[in-house]
Short mmCIF file of C-alpha atoms and ligand atoms in Angstrom, two decimals:
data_model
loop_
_atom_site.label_atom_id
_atom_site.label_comp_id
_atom_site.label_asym_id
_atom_site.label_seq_id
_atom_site.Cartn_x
_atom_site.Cartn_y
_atom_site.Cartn_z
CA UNK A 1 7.77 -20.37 17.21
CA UNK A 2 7.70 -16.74 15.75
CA UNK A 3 8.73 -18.49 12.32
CA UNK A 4 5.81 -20.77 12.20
CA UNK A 5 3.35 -18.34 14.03
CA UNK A 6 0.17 -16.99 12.35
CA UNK A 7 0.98 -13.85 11.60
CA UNK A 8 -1.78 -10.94 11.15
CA UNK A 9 -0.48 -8.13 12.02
CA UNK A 10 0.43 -7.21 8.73
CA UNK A 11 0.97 -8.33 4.61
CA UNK A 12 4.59 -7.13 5.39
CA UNK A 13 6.03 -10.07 7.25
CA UNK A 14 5.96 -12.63 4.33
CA UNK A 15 9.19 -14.38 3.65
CA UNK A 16 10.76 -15.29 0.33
CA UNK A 17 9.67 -18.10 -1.21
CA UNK A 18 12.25 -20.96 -1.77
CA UNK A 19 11.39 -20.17 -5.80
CA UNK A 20 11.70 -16.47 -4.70
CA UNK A 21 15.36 -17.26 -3.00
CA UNK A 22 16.30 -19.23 -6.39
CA UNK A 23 15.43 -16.48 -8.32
CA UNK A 24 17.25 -13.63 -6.51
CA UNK A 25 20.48 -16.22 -6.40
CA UNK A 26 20.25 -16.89 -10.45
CA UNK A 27 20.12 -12.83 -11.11
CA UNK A 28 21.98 -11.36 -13.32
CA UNK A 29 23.47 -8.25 -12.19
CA UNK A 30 25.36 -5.36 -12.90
CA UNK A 31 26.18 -1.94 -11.74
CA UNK A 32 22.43 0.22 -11.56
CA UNK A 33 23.90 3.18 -11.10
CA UNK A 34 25.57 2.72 -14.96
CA UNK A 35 22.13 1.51 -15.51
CA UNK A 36 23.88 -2.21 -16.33
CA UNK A 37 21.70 -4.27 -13.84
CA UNK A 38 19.49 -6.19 -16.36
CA UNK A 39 17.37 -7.48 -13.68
CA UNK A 40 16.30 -4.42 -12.12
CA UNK A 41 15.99 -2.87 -15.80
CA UNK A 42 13.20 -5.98 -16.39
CA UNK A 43 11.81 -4.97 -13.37
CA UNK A 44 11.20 -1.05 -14.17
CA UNK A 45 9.82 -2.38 -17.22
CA UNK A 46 7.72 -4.37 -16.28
CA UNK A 47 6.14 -2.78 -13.37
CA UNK A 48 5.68 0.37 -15.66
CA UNK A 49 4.02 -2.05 -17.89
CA UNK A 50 1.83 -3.25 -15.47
CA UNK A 51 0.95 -0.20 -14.37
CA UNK A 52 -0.07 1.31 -17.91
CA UNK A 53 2.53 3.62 -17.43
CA UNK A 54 5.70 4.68 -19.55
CA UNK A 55 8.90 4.06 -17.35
CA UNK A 56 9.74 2.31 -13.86
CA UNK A 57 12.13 3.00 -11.22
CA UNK A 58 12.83 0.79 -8.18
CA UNK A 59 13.18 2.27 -4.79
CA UNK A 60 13.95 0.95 -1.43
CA UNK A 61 10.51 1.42 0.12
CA UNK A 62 6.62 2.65 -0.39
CA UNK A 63 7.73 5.83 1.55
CA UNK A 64 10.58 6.66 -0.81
CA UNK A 65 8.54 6.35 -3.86
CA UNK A 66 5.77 8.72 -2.75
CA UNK A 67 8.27 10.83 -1.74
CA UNK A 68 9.77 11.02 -5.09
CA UNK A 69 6.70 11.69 -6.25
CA UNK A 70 6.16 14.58 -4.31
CA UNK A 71 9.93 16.03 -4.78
CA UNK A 72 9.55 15.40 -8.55
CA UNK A 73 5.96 16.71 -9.55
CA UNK A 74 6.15 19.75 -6.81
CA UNK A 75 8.59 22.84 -6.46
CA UNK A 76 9.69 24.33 -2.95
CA UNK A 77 6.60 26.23 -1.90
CA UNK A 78 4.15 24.51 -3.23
CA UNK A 79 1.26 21.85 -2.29
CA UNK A 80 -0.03 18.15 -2.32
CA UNK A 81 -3.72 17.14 -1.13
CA UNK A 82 -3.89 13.73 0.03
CA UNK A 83 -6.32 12.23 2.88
CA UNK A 84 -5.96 12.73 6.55
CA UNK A 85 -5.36 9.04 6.87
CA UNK A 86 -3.04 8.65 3.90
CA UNK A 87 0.22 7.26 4.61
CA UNK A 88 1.69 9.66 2.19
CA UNK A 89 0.46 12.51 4.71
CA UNK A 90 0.26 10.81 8.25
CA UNK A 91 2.51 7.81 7.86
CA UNK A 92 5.62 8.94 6.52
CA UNK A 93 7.65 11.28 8.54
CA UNK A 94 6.28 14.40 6.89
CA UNK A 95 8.77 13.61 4.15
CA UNK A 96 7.15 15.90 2.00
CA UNK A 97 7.47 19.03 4.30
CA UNK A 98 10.76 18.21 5.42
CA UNK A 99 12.70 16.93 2.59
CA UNK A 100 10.41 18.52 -0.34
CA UNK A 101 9.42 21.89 1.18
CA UNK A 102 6.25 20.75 0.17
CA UNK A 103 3.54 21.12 2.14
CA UNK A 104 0.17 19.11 2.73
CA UNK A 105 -3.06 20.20 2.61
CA UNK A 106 -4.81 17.10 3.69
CA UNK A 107 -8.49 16.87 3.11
CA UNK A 108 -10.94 14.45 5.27
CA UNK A 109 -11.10 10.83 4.35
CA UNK A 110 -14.70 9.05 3.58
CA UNK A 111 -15.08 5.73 5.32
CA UNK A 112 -14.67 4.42 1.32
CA UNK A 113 -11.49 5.90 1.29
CA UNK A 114 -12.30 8.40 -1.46
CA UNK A 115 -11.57 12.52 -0.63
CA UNK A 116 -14.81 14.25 -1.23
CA UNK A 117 -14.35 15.61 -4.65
CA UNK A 118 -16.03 19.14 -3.25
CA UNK A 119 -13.87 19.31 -1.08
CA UNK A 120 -11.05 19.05 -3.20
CA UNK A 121 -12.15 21.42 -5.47
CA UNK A 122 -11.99 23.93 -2.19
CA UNK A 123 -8.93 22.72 -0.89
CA UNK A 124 -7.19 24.11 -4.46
CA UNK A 125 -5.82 27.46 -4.02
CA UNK A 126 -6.36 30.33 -6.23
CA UNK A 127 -3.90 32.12 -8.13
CA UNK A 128 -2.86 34.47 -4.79
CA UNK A 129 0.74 35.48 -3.76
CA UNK A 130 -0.44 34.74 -0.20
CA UNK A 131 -0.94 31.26 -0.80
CA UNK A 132 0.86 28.08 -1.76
CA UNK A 133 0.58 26.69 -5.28
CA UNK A 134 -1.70 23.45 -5.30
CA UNK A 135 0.15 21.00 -7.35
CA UNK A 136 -0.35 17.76 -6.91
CA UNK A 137 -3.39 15.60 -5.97
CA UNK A 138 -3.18 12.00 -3.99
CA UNK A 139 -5.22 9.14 -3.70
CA UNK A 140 -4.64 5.95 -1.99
CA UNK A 141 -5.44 2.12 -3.53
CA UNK A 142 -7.24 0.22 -1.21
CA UNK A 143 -7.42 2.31 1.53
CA UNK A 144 -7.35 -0.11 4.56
CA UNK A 145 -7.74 -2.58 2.71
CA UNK A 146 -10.74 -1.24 0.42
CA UNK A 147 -10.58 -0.61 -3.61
CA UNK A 148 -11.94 2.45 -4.73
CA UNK A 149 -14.52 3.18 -6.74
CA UNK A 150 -13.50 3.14 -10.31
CA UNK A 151 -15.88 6.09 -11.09
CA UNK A 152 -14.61 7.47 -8.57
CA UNK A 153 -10.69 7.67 -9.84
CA UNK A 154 -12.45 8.85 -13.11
CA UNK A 155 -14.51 12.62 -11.71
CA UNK A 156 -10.92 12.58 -9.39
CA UNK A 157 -9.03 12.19 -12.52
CA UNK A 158 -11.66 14.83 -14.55
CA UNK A 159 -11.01 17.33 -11.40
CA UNK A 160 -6.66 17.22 -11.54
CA UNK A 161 -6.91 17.64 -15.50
CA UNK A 162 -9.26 20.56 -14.98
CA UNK A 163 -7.49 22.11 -12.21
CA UNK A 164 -4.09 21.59 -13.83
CA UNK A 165 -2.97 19.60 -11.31
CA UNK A 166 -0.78 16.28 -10.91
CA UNK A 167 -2.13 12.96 -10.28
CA UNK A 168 -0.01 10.68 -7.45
CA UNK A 169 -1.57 7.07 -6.77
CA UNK A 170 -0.32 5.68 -3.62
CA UNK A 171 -0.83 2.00 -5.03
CA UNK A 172 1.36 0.22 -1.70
CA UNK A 173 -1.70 -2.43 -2.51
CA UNK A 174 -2.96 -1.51 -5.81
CA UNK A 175 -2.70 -5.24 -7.52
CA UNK A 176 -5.33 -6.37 -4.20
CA UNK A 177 -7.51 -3.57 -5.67
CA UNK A 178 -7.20 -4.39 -9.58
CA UNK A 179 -7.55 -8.33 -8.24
CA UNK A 180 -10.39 -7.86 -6.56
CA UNK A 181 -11.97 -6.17 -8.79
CA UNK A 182 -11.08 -8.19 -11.42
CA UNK A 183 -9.68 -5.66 -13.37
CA UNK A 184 -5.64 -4.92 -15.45
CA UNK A 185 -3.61 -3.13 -13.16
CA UNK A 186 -2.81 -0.54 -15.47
CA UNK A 187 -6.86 0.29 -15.88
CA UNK A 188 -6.27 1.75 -12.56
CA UNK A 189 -2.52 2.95 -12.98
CA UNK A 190 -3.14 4.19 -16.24
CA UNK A 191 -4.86 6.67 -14.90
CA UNK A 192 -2.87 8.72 -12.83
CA UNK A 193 0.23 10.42 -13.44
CA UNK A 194 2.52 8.40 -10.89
CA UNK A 195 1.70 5.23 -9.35
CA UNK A 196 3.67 3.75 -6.20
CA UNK A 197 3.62 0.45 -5.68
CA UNK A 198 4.99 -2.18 -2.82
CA UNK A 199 6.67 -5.24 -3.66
CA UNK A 200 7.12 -6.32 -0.06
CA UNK A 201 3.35 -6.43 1.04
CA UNK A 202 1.29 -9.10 -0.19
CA UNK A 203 3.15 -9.65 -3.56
CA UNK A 204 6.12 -11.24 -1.04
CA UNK A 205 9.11 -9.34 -1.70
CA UNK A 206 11.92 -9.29 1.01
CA UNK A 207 12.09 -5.11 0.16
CA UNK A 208 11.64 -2.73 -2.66
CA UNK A 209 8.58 -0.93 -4.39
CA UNK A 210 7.96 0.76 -8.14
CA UNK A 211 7.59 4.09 -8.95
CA UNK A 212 6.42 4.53 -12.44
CA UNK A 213 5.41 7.43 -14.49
CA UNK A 214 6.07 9.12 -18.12
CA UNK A 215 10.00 8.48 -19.16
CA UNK A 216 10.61 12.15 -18.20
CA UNK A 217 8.97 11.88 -14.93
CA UNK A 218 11.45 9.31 -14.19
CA UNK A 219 14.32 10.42 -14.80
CA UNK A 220 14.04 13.35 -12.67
CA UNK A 221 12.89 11.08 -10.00
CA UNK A 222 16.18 8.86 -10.71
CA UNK A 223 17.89 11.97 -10.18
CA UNK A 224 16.01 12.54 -6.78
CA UNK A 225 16.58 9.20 -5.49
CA UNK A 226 20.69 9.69 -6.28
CA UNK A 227 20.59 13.08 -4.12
CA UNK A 228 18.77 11.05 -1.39
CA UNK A 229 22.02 8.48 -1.35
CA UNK A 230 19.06 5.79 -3.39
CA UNK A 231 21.60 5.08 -6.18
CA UNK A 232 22.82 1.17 -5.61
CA UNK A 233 24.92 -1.28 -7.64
CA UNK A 234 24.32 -4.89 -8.25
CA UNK A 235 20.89 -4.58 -6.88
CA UNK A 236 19.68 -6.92 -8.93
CA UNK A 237 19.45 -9.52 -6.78
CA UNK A 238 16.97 -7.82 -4.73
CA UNK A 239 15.06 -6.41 -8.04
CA UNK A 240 14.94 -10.78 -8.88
CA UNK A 241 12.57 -10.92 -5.73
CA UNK A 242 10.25 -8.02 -6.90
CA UNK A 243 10.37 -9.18 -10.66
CA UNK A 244 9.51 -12.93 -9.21
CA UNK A 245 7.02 -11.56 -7.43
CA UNK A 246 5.09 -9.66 -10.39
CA UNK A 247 5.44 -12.76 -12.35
CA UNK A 248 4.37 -15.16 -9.72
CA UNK A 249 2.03 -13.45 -6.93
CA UNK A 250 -0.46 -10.66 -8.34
CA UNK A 251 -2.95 -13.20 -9.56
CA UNK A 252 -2.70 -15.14 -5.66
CA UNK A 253 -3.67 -12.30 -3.79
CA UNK A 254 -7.52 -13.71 -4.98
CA UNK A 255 -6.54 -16.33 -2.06
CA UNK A 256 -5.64 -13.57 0.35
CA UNK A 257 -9.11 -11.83 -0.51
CA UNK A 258 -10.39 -15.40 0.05
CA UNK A 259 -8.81 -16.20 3.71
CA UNK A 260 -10.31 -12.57 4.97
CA UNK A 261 -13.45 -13.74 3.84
CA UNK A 262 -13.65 -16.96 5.64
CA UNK A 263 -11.49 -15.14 8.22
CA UNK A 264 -14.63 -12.17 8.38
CA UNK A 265 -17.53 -14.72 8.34
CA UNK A 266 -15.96 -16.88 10.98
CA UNK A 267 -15.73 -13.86 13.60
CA UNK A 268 -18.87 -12.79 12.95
CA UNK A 269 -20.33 -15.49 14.67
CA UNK A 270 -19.02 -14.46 17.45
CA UNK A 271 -21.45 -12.47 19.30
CA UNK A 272 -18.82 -9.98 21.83
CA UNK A 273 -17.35 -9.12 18.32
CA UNK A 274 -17.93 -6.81 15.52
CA UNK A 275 -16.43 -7.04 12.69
CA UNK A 276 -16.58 -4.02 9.91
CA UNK A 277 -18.72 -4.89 6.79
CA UNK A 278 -16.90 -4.64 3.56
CA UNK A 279 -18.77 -4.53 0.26
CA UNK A 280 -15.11 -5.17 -1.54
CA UNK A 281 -13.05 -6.73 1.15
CA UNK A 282 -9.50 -7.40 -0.02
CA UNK A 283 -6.59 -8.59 2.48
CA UNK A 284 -7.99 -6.86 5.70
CA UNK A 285 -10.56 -7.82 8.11
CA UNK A 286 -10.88 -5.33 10.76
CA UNK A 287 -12.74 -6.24 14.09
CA UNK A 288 -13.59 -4.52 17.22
CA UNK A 289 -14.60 -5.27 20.57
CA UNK A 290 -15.27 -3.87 24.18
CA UNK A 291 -12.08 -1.98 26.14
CA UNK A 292 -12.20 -4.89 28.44
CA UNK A 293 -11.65 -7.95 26.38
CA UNK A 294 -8.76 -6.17 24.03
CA UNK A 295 -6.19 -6.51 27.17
CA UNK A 296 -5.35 -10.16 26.97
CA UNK A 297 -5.79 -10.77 23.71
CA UNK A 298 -2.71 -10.67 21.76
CA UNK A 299 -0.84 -12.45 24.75
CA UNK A 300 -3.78 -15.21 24.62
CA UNK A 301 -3.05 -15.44 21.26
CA UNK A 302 0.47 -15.29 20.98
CA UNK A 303 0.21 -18.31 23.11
CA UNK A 304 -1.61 -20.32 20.14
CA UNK A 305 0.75 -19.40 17.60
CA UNK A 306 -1.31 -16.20 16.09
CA UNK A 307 0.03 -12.86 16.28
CA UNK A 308 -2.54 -9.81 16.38
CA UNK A 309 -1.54 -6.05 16.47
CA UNK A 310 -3.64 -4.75 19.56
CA UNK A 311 -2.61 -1.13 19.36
CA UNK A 312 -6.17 0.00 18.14
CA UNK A 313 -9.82 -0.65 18.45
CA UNK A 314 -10.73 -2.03 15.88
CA UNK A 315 -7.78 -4.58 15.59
CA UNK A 316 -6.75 -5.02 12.03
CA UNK A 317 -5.65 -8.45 10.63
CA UNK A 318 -4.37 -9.24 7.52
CA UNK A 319 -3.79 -12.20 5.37
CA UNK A 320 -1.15 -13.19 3.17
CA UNK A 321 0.25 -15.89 0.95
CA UNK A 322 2.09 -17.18 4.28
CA UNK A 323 -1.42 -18.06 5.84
CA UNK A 324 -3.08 -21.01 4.34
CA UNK A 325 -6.76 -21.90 5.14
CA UNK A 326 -6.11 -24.07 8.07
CA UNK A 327 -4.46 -20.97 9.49
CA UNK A 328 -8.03 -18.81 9.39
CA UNK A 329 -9.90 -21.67 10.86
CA UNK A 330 -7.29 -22.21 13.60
CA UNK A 331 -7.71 -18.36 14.39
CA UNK A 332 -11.32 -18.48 14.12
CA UNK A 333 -11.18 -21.04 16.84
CA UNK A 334 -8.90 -19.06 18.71
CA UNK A 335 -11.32 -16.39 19.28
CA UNK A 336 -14.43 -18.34 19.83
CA UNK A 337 -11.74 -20.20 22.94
CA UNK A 338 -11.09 -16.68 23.93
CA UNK A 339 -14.19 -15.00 24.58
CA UNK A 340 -15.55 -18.66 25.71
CA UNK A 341 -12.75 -18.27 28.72
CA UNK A 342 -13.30 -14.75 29.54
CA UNK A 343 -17.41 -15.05 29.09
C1 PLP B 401 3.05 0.30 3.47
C2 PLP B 401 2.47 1.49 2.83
C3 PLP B 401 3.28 2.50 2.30
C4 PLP B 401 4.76 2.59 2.52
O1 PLP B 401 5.48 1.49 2.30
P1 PLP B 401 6.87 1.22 3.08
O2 PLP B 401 7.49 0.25 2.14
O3 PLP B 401 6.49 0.65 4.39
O4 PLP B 401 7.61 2.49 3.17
C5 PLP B 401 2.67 3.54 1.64
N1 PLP B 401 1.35 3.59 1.52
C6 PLP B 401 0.53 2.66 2.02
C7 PLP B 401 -0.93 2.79 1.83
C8 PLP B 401 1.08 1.57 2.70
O5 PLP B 401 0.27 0.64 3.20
#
C-alpha cells in the first residue's frame, strides 16, 4: 500500500528510478577521500557547471551544505542574515550557532519569499566592538515552493557587493525555480557566491546535495566536511544517482509544475477550501480549510491511497515525478468525496 500510495507530503519520498538503480550499479568508483571516485568528480563538475559556478562538492544532505557554507564563508563570532522561515535558520538544528559559532540574525520573510532589502541594509552591523561582524547574506530558491524575483536576486546581489558581504543561495529547489521560469540554472546560481542544492527532492535522488562555489571556496569547505566525519570512499555509487538525476530530471520538473496546476485548479472548485494563489507556482500547492474538517482528513485519505501532511493549516502538498496525472485527478476526487461526506 504505502509503496503505491499517492504521496504529497513531500518531493522527498521519490524512489530511484529502475534507469536511476542501473546507473548507480554501472558506477565507477574509487576512493573520494584520494579524490579517485570519477563519478562523484563528474558530479562536482557538473553541478558546479550547472550552477555557473567554479567547483562542486557533494555532501550528504541540504543541511550539511548550508552548513558548510556558513562554517566556510564566516569566522567564530561573526553573522549570517537569512529569513525567519529559512531552513538554513529555522530548519536545521541551529547548525550554524552550534557547530559554526555563527550566529543568525534572521530578518522577516515577505509572503514572496524575498527579505526586505531595507531591512537588510539595517540588519548589517556597523564597524562596533560591541557587535558581531555581518558576514554573510542568505536567500532561499523557491521559497515554499515560489521562485524569486530575478530583479530581486539582482538589488540583493547589488546590496552584499556593497556591504562587503557573502552571498549563500539555499537552492534545495533551485532547478523548479530556473524551470519555471524558464531560465539556465546558473543565471540564478551564477549569481551568488555559494549555491546549495538537493539531489533528493524533486530531481529523485535516493540522498546527496551540491555545494558549489569558487575552487578556493571549496576546498576549504572539503576540509570542513572531513572535520565533520563527511569524508567517504567509493561513494560513487551514490554520486551515479545525483549525476543521473542532473542528466535526466531538471528539465521534468515542468511536469511537476504541471500536476500542481491541475492539482490547484481542481481544489479550487471546491467551495469549503482555499487554496493559496500563486503567480509562479512550482511543485507546491498549499490549501487551507476550517479547524473542523482538518481532523479526519489525512486518515480519510490514507484510506484512498493519498498521503497528506496535516500538521499545519494550510496543508502543503507536493508533486513529484512519482505522481502521474491520474494521481492529481484521483486526489482531486478525493477531496470533493470528502467534504461531500462531512457536508
Ligand atoms: C529540504 C531543504 C533543505 C535541507 O535539505 P536536507 O537534505 O533535508 O537536509 C534546505 N533548504 C530547503 C529550502 C529545503 O527545502
Amino acid at each position: 500500500m504505502m509503496n503505491t500510495a499517492i504521496d504529497f507530503r513531500s518531493d522527498t519520498v521519490t524512489r530511484p528510478s529502475s534507469g536511476m538503480r542501473q546507473a548507480m550499479a554501472g558506477a565507477p568508483v574509487g576512493d573520494d577521500v584520494y579524490g579517485d571516485d570519477p563519478t562523484v568528480n563528474d558530479l562536482e563538475e557538473k553541478a558546479a557547471q550547472l550552477l555557473g559556478q567554479e567547483a562542486g562538492l557533494f555532501v550528504t544532505s541540504g543541511t550539511q551544505g548550508n552548513l558548510l557554507a556558513i562554517l566556510t564563508h564566516c569566522q567564530r563570532g561573526e553573522e549570517y542574515i537569512a529569513g525567519t522561515k529559512a531552513h538554513a535558520y529555522l530548519e536545521e538544528g541551529g547548525g550554524g550557532a552550534v557547530l559554526a559559532s555563527v550566529q543568525p540574525h534572521p530578518v522577516e520573510n515577505q509572503t514572496d519569499g524575498t527579505l526586505d532589502l531595507a531591512s537588510v541594509r539595517a540588519a548589517i552591523k556597523p564597524d562596533d566592538f560591541h557587535l558581531a561582524i555581518t558576514r554573510l547574506f542568505c536567500l532561499e530558491n523557491t521559497f515554499f515552493g515560489t521562485p524569486l524575483p530575478m530583479e530581486y536576486l539582482a538589488e540583493a546581489k547589488s546590496l552584499a557587493t556593497e556591504h562587503g558581504l557573502r552571498f549563500h543561495l539555499d537552492g534545495a529547489r533551485v532547478f523548479n525555480a530556473a524551470v519555471r521560469s524558464g531560465i539556465t540554472p546558473s543565471t540564478i546560481g551564477g549569481m551568488f557566491d555559494s549555491v546549495s542544492a538537493c539531489l533528493s527532492k524533486g530531481l529523485g535522488a535516493p540522498i546527496g546535495s551540491v555545494l558549489t562555489g569558487s575552487t578556493e571556496f571549496i576546498q576549504r569547505a572539503r576540509r570542513w566536511r572531513k572535520m565533520l566525519g563527511g569524508g567517504t570512499r567509493q561513494v560513487g555509487i551514490l554520486a551515479a544517482a545525483g549525476l543521473y538525476a542532473l542528466e535526466h530530471n531538471i528539465e521534468r520538473l515542468a511536469q511537476d509544475h504541471e500536476h500542481a496546476m491541475l492539482l490547484a485548479d481542481g481544489l479550487a472548485d471546491i467551495e469549503e477550501l482555499e487554496v493559496q494563489e500563486a503567480a509562479h507556482r512550482t511543485n507546491m500547492v498549499f490549501v487551507s480549510m476550517s479547524e473542523a474538517k482538518l481532523g479526519d482528513l489525512s486518515d480519510f485519505m490514507r484510506d484512498r491511497g493519498i498521503l497528506v501532511t496535516v500538521e499545519e493549516n494550510p496543508v502543503r502538498l507536493v508533486t513529484h515525478l512519482d505522481i502521474n496525472q491520474t494521481g492529481i485527478k484521483t486526489t482531486v476526487d478525493a477531496f470533493k468525496d470528502y467534504f461531500r461526506k462531512a457536508a
